[in-house]
mmCIF file of C-alpha atoms and ligand atoms in Angstrom:
data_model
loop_
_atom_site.group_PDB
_atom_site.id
_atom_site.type_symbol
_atom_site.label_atom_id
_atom_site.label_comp_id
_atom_site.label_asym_id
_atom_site.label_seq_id
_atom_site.Cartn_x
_atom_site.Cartn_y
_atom_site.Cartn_z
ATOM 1 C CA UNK A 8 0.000 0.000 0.000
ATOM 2 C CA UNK A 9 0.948 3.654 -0.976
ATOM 3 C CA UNK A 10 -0.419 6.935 0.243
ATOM 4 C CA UNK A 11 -2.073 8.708 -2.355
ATOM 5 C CA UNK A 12 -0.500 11.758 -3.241
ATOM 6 C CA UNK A 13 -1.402 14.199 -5.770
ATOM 7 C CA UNK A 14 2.106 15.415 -6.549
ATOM 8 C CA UNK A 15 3.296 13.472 -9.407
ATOM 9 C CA UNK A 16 6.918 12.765 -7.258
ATOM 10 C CA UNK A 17 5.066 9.113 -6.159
ATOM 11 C CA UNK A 18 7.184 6.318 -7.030
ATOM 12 C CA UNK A 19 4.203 3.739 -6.339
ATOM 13 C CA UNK A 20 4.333 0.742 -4.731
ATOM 14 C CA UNK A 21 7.851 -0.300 -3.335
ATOM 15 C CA UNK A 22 9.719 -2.972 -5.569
ATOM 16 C CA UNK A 23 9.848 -6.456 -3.590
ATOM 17 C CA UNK A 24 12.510 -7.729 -2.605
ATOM 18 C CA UNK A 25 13.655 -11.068 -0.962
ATOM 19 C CA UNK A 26 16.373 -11.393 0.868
ATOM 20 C CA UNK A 27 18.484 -8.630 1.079
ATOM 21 C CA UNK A 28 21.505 -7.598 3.058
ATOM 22 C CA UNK A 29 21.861 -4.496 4.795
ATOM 23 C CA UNK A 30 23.908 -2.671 2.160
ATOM 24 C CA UNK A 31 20.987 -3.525 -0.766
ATOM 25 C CA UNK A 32 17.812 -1.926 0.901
ATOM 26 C CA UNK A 33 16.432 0.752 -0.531
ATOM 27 C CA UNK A 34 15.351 3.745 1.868
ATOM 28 C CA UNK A 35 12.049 3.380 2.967
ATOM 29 C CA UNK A 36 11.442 6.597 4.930
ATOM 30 C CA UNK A 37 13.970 9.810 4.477
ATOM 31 C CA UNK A 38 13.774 12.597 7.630
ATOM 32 C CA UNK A 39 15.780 15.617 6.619
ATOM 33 C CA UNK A 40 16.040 18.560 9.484
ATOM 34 C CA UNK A 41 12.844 17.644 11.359
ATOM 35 C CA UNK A 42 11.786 19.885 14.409
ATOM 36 C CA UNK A 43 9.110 18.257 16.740
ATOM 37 C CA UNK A 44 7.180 20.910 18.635
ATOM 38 C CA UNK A 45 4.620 20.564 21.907
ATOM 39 C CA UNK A 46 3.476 24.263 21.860
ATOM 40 C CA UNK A 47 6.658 26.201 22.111
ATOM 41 C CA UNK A 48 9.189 23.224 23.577
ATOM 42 C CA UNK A 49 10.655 21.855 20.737
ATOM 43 C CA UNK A 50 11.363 18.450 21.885
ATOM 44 C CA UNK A 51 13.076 16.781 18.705
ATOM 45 C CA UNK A 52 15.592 18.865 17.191
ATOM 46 C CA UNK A 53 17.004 18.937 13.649
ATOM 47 C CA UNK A 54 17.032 15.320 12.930
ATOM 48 C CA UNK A 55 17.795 13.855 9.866
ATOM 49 C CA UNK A 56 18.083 10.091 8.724
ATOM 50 C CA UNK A 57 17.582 7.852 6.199
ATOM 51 C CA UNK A 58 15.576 3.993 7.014
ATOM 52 C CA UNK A 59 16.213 1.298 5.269
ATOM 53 C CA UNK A 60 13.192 -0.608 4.081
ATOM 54 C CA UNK A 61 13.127 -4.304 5.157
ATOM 55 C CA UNK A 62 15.147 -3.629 7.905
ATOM 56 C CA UNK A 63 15.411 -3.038 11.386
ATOM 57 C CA UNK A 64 15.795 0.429 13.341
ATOM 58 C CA UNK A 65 16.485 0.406 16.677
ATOM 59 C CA UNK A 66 16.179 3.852 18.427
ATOM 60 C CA UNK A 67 17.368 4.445 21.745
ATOM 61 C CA UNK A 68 18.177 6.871 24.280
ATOM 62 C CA UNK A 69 17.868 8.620 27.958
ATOM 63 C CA UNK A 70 14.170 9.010 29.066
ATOM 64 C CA UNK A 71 12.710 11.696 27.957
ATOM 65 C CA UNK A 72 15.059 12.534 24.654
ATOM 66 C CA UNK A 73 12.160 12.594 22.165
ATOM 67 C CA UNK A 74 12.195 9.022 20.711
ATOM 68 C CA UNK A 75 8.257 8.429 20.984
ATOM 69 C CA UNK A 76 7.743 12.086 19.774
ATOM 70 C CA UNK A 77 9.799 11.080 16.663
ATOM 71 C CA UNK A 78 8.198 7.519 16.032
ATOM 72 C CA UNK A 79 4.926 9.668 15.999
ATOM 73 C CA UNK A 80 5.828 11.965 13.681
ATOM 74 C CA UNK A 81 6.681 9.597 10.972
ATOM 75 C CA UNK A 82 2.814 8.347 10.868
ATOM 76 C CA UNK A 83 1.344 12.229 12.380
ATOM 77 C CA UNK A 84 -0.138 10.566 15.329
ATOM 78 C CA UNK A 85 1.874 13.143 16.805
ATOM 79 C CA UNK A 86 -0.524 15.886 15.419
ATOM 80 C CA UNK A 87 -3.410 14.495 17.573
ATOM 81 C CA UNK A 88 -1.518 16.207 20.812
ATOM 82 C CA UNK A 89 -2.549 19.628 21.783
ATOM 83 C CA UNK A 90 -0.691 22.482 20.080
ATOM 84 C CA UNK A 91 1.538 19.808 18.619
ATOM 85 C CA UNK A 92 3.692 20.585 15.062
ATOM 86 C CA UNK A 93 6.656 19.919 13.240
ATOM 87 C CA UNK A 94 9.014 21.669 10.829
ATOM 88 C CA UNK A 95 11.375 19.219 8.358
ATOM 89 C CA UNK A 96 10.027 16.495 6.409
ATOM 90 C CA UNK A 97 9.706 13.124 6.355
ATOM 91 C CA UNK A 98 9.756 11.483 3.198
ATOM 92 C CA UNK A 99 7.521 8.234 2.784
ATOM 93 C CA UNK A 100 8.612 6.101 -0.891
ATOM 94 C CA UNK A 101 9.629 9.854 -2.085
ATOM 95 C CA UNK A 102 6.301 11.031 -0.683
ATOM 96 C CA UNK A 103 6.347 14.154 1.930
ATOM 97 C CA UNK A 104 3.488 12.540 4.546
ATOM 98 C CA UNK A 105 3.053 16.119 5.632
ATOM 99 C CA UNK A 106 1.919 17.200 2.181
ATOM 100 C CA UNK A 107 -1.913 18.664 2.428
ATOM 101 C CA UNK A 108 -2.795 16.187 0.236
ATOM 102 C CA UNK A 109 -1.939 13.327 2.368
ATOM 103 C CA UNK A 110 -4.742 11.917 4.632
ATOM 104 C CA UNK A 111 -3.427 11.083 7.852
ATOM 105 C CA UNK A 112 -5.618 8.185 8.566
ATOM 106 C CA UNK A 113 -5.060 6.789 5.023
ATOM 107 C CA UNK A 114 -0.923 7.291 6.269
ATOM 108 C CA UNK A 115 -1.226 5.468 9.471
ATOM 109 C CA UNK A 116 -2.974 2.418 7.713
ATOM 110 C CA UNK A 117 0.598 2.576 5.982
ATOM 111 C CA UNK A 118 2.311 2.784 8.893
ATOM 112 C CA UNK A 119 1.138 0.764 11.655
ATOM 113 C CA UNK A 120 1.861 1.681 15.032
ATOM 114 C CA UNK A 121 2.257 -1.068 18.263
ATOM 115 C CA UNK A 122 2.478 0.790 21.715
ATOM 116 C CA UNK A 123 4.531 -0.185 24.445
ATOM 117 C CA UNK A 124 0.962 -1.361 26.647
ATOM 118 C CA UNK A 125 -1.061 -3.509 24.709
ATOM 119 C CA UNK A 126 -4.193 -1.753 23.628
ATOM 120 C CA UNK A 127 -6.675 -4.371 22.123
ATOM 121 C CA UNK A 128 -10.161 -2.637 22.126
ATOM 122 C CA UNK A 129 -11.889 -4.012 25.867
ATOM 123 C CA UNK A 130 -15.442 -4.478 24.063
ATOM 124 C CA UNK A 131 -14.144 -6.134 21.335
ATOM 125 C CA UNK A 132 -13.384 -10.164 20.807
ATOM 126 C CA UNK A 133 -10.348 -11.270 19.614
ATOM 127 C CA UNK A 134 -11.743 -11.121 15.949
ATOM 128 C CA UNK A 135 -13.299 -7.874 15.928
ATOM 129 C CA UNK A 136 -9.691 -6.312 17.338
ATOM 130 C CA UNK A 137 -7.485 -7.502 14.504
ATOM 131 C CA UNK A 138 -10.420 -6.920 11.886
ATOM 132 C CA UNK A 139 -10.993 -3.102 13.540
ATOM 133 C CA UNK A 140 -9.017 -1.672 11.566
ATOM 134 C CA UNK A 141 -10.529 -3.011 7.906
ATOM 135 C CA UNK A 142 -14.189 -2.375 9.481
ATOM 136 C CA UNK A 143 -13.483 1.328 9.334
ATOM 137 C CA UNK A 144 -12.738 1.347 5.485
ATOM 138 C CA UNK A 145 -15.599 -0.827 5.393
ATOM 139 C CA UNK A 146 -14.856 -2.688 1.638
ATOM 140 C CA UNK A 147 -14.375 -6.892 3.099
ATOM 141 C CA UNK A 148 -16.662 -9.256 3.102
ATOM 142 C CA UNK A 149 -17.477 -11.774 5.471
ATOM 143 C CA UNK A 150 -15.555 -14.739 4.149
ATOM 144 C CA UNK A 151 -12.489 -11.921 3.147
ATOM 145 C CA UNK A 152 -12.485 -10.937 7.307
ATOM 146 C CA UNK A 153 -12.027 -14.032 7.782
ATOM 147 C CA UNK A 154 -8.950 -15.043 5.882
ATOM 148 C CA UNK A 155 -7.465 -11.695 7.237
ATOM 149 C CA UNK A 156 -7.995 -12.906 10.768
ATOM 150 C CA UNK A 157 -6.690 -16.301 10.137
ATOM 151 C CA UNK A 158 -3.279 -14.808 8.137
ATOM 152 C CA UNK A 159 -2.868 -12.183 10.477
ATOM 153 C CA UNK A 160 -3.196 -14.158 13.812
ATOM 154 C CA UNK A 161 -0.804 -16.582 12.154
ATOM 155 C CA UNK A 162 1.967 -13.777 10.724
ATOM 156 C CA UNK A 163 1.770 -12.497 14.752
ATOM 157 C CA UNK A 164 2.738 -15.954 16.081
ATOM 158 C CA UNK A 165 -0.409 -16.254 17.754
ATOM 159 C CA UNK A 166 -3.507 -18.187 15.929
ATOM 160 C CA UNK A 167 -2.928 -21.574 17.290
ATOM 161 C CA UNK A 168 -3.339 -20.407 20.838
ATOM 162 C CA UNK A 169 -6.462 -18.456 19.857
ATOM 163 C CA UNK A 170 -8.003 -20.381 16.732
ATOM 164 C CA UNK A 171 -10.351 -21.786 19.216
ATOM 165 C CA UNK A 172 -11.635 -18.301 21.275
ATOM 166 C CA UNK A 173 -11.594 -16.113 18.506
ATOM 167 C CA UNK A 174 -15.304 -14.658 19.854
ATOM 168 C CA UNK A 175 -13.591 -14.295 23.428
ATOM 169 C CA UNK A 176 -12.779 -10.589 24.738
ATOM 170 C CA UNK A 177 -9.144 -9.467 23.885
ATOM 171 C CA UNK A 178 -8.864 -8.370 27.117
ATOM 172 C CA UNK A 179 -9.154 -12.482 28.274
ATOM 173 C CA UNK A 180 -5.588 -12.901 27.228
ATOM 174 C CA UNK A 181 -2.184 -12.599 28.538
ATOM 175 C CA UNK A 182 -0.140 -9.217 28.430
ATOM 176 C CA UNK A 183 2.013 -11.255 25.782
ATOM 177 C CA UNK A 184 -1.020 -12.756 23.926
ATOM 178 C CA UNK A 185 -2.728 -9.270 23.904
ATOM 179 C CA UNK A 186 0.806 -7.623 22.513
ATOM 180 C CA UNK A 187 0.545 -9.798 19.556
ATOM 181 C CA UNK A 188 -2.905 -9.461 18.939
ATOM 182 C CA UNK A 189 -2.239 -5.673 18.825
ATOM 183 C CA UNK A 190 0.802 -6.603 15.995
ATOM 184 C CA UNK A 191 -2.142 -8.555 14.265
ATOM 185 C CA UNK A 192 -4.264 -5.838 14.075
ATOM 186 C CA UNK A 193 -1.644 -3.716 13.010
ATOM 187 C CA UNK A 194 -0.408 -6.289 10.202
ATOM 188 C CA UNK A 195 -4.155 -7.106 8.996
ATOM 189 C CA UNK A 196 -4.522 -3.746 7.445
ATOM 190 C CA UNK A 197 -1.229 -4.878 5.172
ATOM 191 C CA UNK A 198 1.103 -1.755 6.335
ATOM 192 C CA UNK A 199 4.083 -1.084 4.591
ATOM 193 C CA UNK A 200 6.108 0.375 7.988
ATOM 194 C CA UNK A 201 5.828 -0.919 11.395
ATOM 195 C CA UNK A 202 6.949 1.372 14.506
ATOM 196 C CA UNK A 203 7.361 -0.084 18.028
ATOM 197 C CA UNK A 204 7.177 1.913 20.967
ATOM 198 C CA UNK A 205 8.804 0.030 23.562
ATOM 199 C CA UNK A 206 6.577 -3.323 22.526
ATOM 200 C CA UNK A 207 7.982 -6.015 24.997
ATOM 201 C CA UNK A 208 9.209 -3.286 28.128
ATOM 202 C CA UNK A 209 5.362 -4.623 29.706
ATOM 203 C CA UNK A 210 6.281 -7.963 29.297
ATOM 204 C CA UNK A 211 8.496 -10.923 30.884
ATOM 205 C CA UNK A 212 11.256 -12.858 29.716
ATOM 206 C CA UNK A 213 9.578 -15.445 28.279
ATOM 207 C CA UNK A 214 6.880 -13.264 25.792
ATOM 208 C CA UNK A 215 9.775 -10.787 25.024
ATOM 209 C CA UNK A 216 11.893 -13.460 23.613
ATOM 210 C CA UNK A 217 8.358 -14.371 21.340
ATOM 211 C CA UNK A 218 7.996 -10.314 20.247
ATOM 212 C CA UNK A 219 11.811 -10.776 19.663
ATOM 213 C CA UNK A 220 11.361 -13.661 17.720
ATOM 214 C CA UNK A 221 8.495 -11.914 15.636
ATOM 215 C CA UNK A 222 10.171 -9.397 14.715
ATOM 216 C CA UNK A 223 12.707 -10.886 12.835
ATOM 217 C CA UNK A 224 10.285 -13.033 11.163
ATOM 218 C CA UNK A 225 8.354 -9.769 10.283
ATOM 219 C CA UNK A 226 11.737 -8.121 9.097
ATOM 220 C CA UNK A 227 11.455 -9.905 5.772
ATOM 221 C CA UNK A 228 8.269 -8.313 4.862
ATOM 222 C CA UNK A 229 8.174 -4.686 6.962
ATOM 223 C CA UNK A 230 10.233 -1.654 7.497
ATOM 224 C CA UNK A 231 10.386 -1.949 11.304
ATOM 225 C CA UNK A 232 11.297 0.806 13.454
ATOM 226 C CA UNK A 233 11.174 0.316 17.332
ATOM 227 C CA UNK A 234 11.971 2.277 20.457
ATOM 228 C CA UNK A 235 13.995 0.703 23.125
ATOM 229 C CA UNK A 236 15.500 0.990 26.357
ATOM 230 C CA UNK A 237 16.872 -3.121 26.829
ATOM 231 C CA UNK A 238 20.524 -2.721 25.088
ATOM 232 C CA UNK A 239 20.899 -5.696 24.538
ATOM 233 C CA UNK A 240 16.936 -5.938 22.507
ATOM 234 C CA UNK A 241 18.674 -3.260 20.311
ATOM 235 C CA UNK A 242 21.595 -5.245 19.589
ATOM 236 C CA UNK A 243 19.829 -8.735 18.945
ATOM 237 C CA UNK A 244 17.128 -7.029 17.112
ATOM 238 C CA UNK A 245 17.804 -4.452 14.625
ATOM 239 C CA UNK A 246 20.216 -3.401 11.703
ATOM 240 C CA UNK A 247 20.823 -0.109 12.603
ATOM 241 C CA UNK A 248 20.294 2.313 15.625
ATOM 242 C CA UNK A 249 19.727 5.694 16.028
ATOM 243 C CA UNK A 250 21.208 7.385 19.198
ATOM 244 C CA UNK A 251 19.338 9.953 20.646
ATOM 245 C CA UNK A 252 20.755 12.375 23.691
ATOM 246 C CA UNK A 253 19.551 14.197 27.011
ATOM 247 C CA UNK A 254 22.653 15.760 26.946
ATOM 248 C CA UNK A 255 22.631 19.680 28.704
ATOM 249 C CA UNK A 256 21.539 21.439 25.797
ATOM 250 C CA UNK A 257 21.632 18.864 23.087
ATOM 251 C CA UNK A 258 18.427 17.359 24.577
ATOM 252 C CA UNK A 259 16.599 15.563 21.405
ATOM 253 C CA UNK A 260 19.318 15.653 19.004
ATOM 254 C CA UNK A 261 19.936 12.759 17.057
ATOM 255 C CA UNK A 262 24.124 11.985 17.880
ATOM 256 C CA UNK A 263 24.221 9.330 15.706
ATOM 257 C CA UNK A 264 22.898 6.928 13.351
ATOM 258 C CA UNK A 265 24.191 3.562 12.114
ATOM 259 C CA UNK A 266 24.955 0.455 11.938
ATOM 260 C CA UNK A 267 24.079 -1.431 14.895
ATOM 261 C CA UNK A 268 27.543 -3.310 15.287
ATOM 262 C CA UNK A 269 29.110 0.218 14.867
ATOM 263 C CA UNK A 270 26.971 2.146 17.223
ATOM 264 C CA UNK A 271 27.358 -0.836 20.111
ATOM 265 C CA UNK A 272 30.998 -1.899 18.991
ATOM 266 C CA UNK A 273 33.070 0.931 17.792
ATOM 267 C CA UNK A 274 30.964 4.509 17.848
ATOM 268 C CA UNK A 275 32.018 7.358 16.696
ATOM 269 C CA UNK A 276 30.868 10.115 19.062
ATOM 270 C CA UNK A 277 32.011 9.791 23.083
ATOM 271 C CA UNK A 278 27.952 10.565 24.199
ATOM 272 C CA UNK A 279 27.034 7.163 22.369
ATOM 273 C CA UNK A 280 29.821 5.315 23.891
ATOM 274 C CA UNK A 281 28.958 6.373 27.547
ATOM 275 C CA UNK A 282 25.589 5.511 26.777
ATOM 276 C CA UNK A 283 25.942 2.272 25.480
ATOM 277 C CA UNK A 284 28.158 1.384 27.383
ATOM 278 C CA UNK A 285 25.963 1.670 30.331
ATOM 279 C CA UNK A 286 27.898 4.983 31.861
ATOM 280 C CA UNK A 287 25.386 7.028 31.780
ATOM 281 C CA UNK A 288 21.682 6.343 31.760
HETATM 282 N N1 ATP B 307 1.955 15.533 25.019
HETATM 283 C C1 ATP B 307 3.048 16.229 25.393
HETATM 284 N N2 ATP B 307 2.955 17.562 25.673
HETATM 285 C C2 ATP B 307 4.026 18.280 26.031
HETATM 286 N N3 ATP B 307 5.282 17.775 26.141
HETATM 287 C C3 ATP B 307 5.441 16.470 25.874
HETATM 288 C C4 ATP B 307 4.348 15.629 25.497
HETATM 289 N N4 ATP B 307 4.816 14.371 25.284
HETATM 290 C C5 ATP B 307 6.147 14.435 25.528
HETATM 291 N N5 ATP B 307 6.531 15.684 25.887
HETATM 292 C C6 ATP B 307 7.898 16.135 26.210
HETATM 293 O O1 ATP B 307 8.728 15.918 25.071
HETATM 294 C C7 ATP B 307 9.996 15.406 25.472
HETATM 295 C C8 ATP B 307 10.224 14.076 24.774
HETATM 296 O O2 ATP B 307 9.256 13.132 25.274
HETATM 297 P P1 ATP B 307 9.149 11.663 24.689
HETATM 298 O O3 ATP B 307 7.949 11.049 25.282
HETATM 299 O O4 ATP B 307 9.271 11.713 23.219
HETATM 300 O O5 ATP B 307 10.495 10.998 25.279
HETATM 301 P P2 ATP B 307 10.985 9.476 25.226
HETATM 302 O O6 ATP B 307 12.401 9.533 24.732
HETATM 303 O O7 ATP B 307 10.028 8.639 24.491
HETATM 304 O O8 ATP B 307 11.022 9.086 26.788
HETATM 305 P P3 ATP B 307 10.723 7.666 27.501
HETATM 306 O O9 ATP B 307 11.960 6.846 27.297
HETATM 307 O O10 ATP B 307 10.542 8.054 28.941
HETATM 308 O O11 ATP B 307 9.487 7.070 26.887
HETATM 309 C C9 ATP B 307 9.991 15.324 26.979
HETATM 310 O O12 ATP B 307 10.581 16.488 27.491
HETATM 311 C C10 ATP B 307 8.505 15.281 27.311
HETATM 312 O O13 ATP B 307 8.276 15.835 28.584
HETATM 313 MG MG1 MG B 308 8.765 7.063 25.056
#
């Protein structure tokens, strides 16, 4: 799925692509000098980055440095917070998603978002949460829904242990059972970009390892960008990282972007280093 754009820049759908190493993926989403506002407090500052589609993005940094402000404004859900704005762009396939001719709830069926507590709908069964989401649109039929529910369950590592309750509340299940009916929902309305706000932090061991696990199944098909604050998530999960600092005055700045083996392993800038390294928190 594309967003519709009237400019004529659109390169339509992305090409598909199998197996690809890091160096090969195209750029999915393209952030040049983007300024994240809350009223007057600008709380991202001048970032600028390129993500790889089909990969992995890690993004971490001190509480508080602006990494949920800047997973939100790559699918303007961070336009639905009072006297919220943003200066830069962000580029979606070529496409600016803050062009007027965009339609935010069009964008966000593009790119999916999972939050860090799982949110399935309270009133809703187990079906009706992952098929929410299509409902809206309102275009499937029966016998369609179903096949969605039954692919999407499955692609979120969870239909065998629900095949049989799908009519059950979403709210009956675990925290990690709920987390990955949340990623169904999110997958059924076929997104192009996934982002993650801290998806397992709610979670133990055991289901963390399963979102872990999901991920990089979900790599092959998804650009995947996810907030973390477990190091070590970062380094088993993504392809690259993006460093963000609470630093004095360089409080939501971007330090630097890369490679995950670089950032963890040999980074260039001293603020990453302490932070990784677990000096400074
Ligand atoms: N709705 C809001 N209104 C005003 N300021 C906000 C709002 N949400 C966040 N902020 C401020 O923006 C800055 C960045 O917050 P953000 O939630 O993006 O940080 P974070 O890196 O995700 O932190 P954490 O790791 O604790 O989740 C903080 O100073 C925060 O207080
Ligand atoms: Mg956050």
């Amino acid at each position: 799925m594309t967003i519709e754009m009237q400019a004529s820049e659109s390169p339509g759908p992305s090409p598909v692509v199998g197996s690809v190493t890091r160096d090969e993926a195209p750029t999915k989403i393209v952030v040049r000098d983007l300024d994240v506002y809350y009223g007057s407090f600008r709380a991202v500052k001048g970032v600028s980055a390129s993500i790889r589609a089909r990969a992995v993005t890690a993004i971490i940094g001190p509480s508080g440095c602006g990494k949920s402000t800047f997973l939100r404004a790559l699918n303007r859900m961070h336009e639905l917070a009072p006297r919220a704005r943003v200066e830069g762009s962000v580029l979606l396939d070529g496409a600016d998603v803050y062009d007027p001719s965009v339609d935010p709830v069009r964008l966000r069926r593009c790119v999916g978002m999972v939050f860090q507590r799982p949110n399935p709908f309270p009133t809703m069964s187990i079906y009706d949460n992952v098929v929410a989401g299509i409902k809206l649109v309102g275009r499937a039929s029966r016998s369609d829904l179903d096949g969605i529910v039954e692919r999407s369950l499955t692609r979120a590592a969870l239909w065998n242990e629900v095949k049989d309750k799908l009519k059950q509340s979403g709210t009956s299940l675990s925290g990690g059972q709920q987390q990955r009916l949340c990623i169904a929902r999110a997958i059924a309305v076929d997104p192009d970009v996934l982002l993650m706000d801290e998806p397992a932090s709610a979670l133990d061991p055991v289901a963390t390892v399963r979102i872990e696990e999901l991920i990089a199944e979900l790599r092959a098909d998804y650009t995947i960008i996810i907030v973390t604050h477990n190091m070590q998530q970062a380094g088993r999960v993504s392809d690259d990282t993006a460093f963000f600092t609470m630093d004095e005055d360089r409080a939501g700045y971007l330090v630097e972007f890369g490679p995950t083996r670089e950032i963890f392993t040999n980074p260039r800038e001293q603020l990453t280093e302490d932070y990784v390294s677990g000096r400074f928190g």
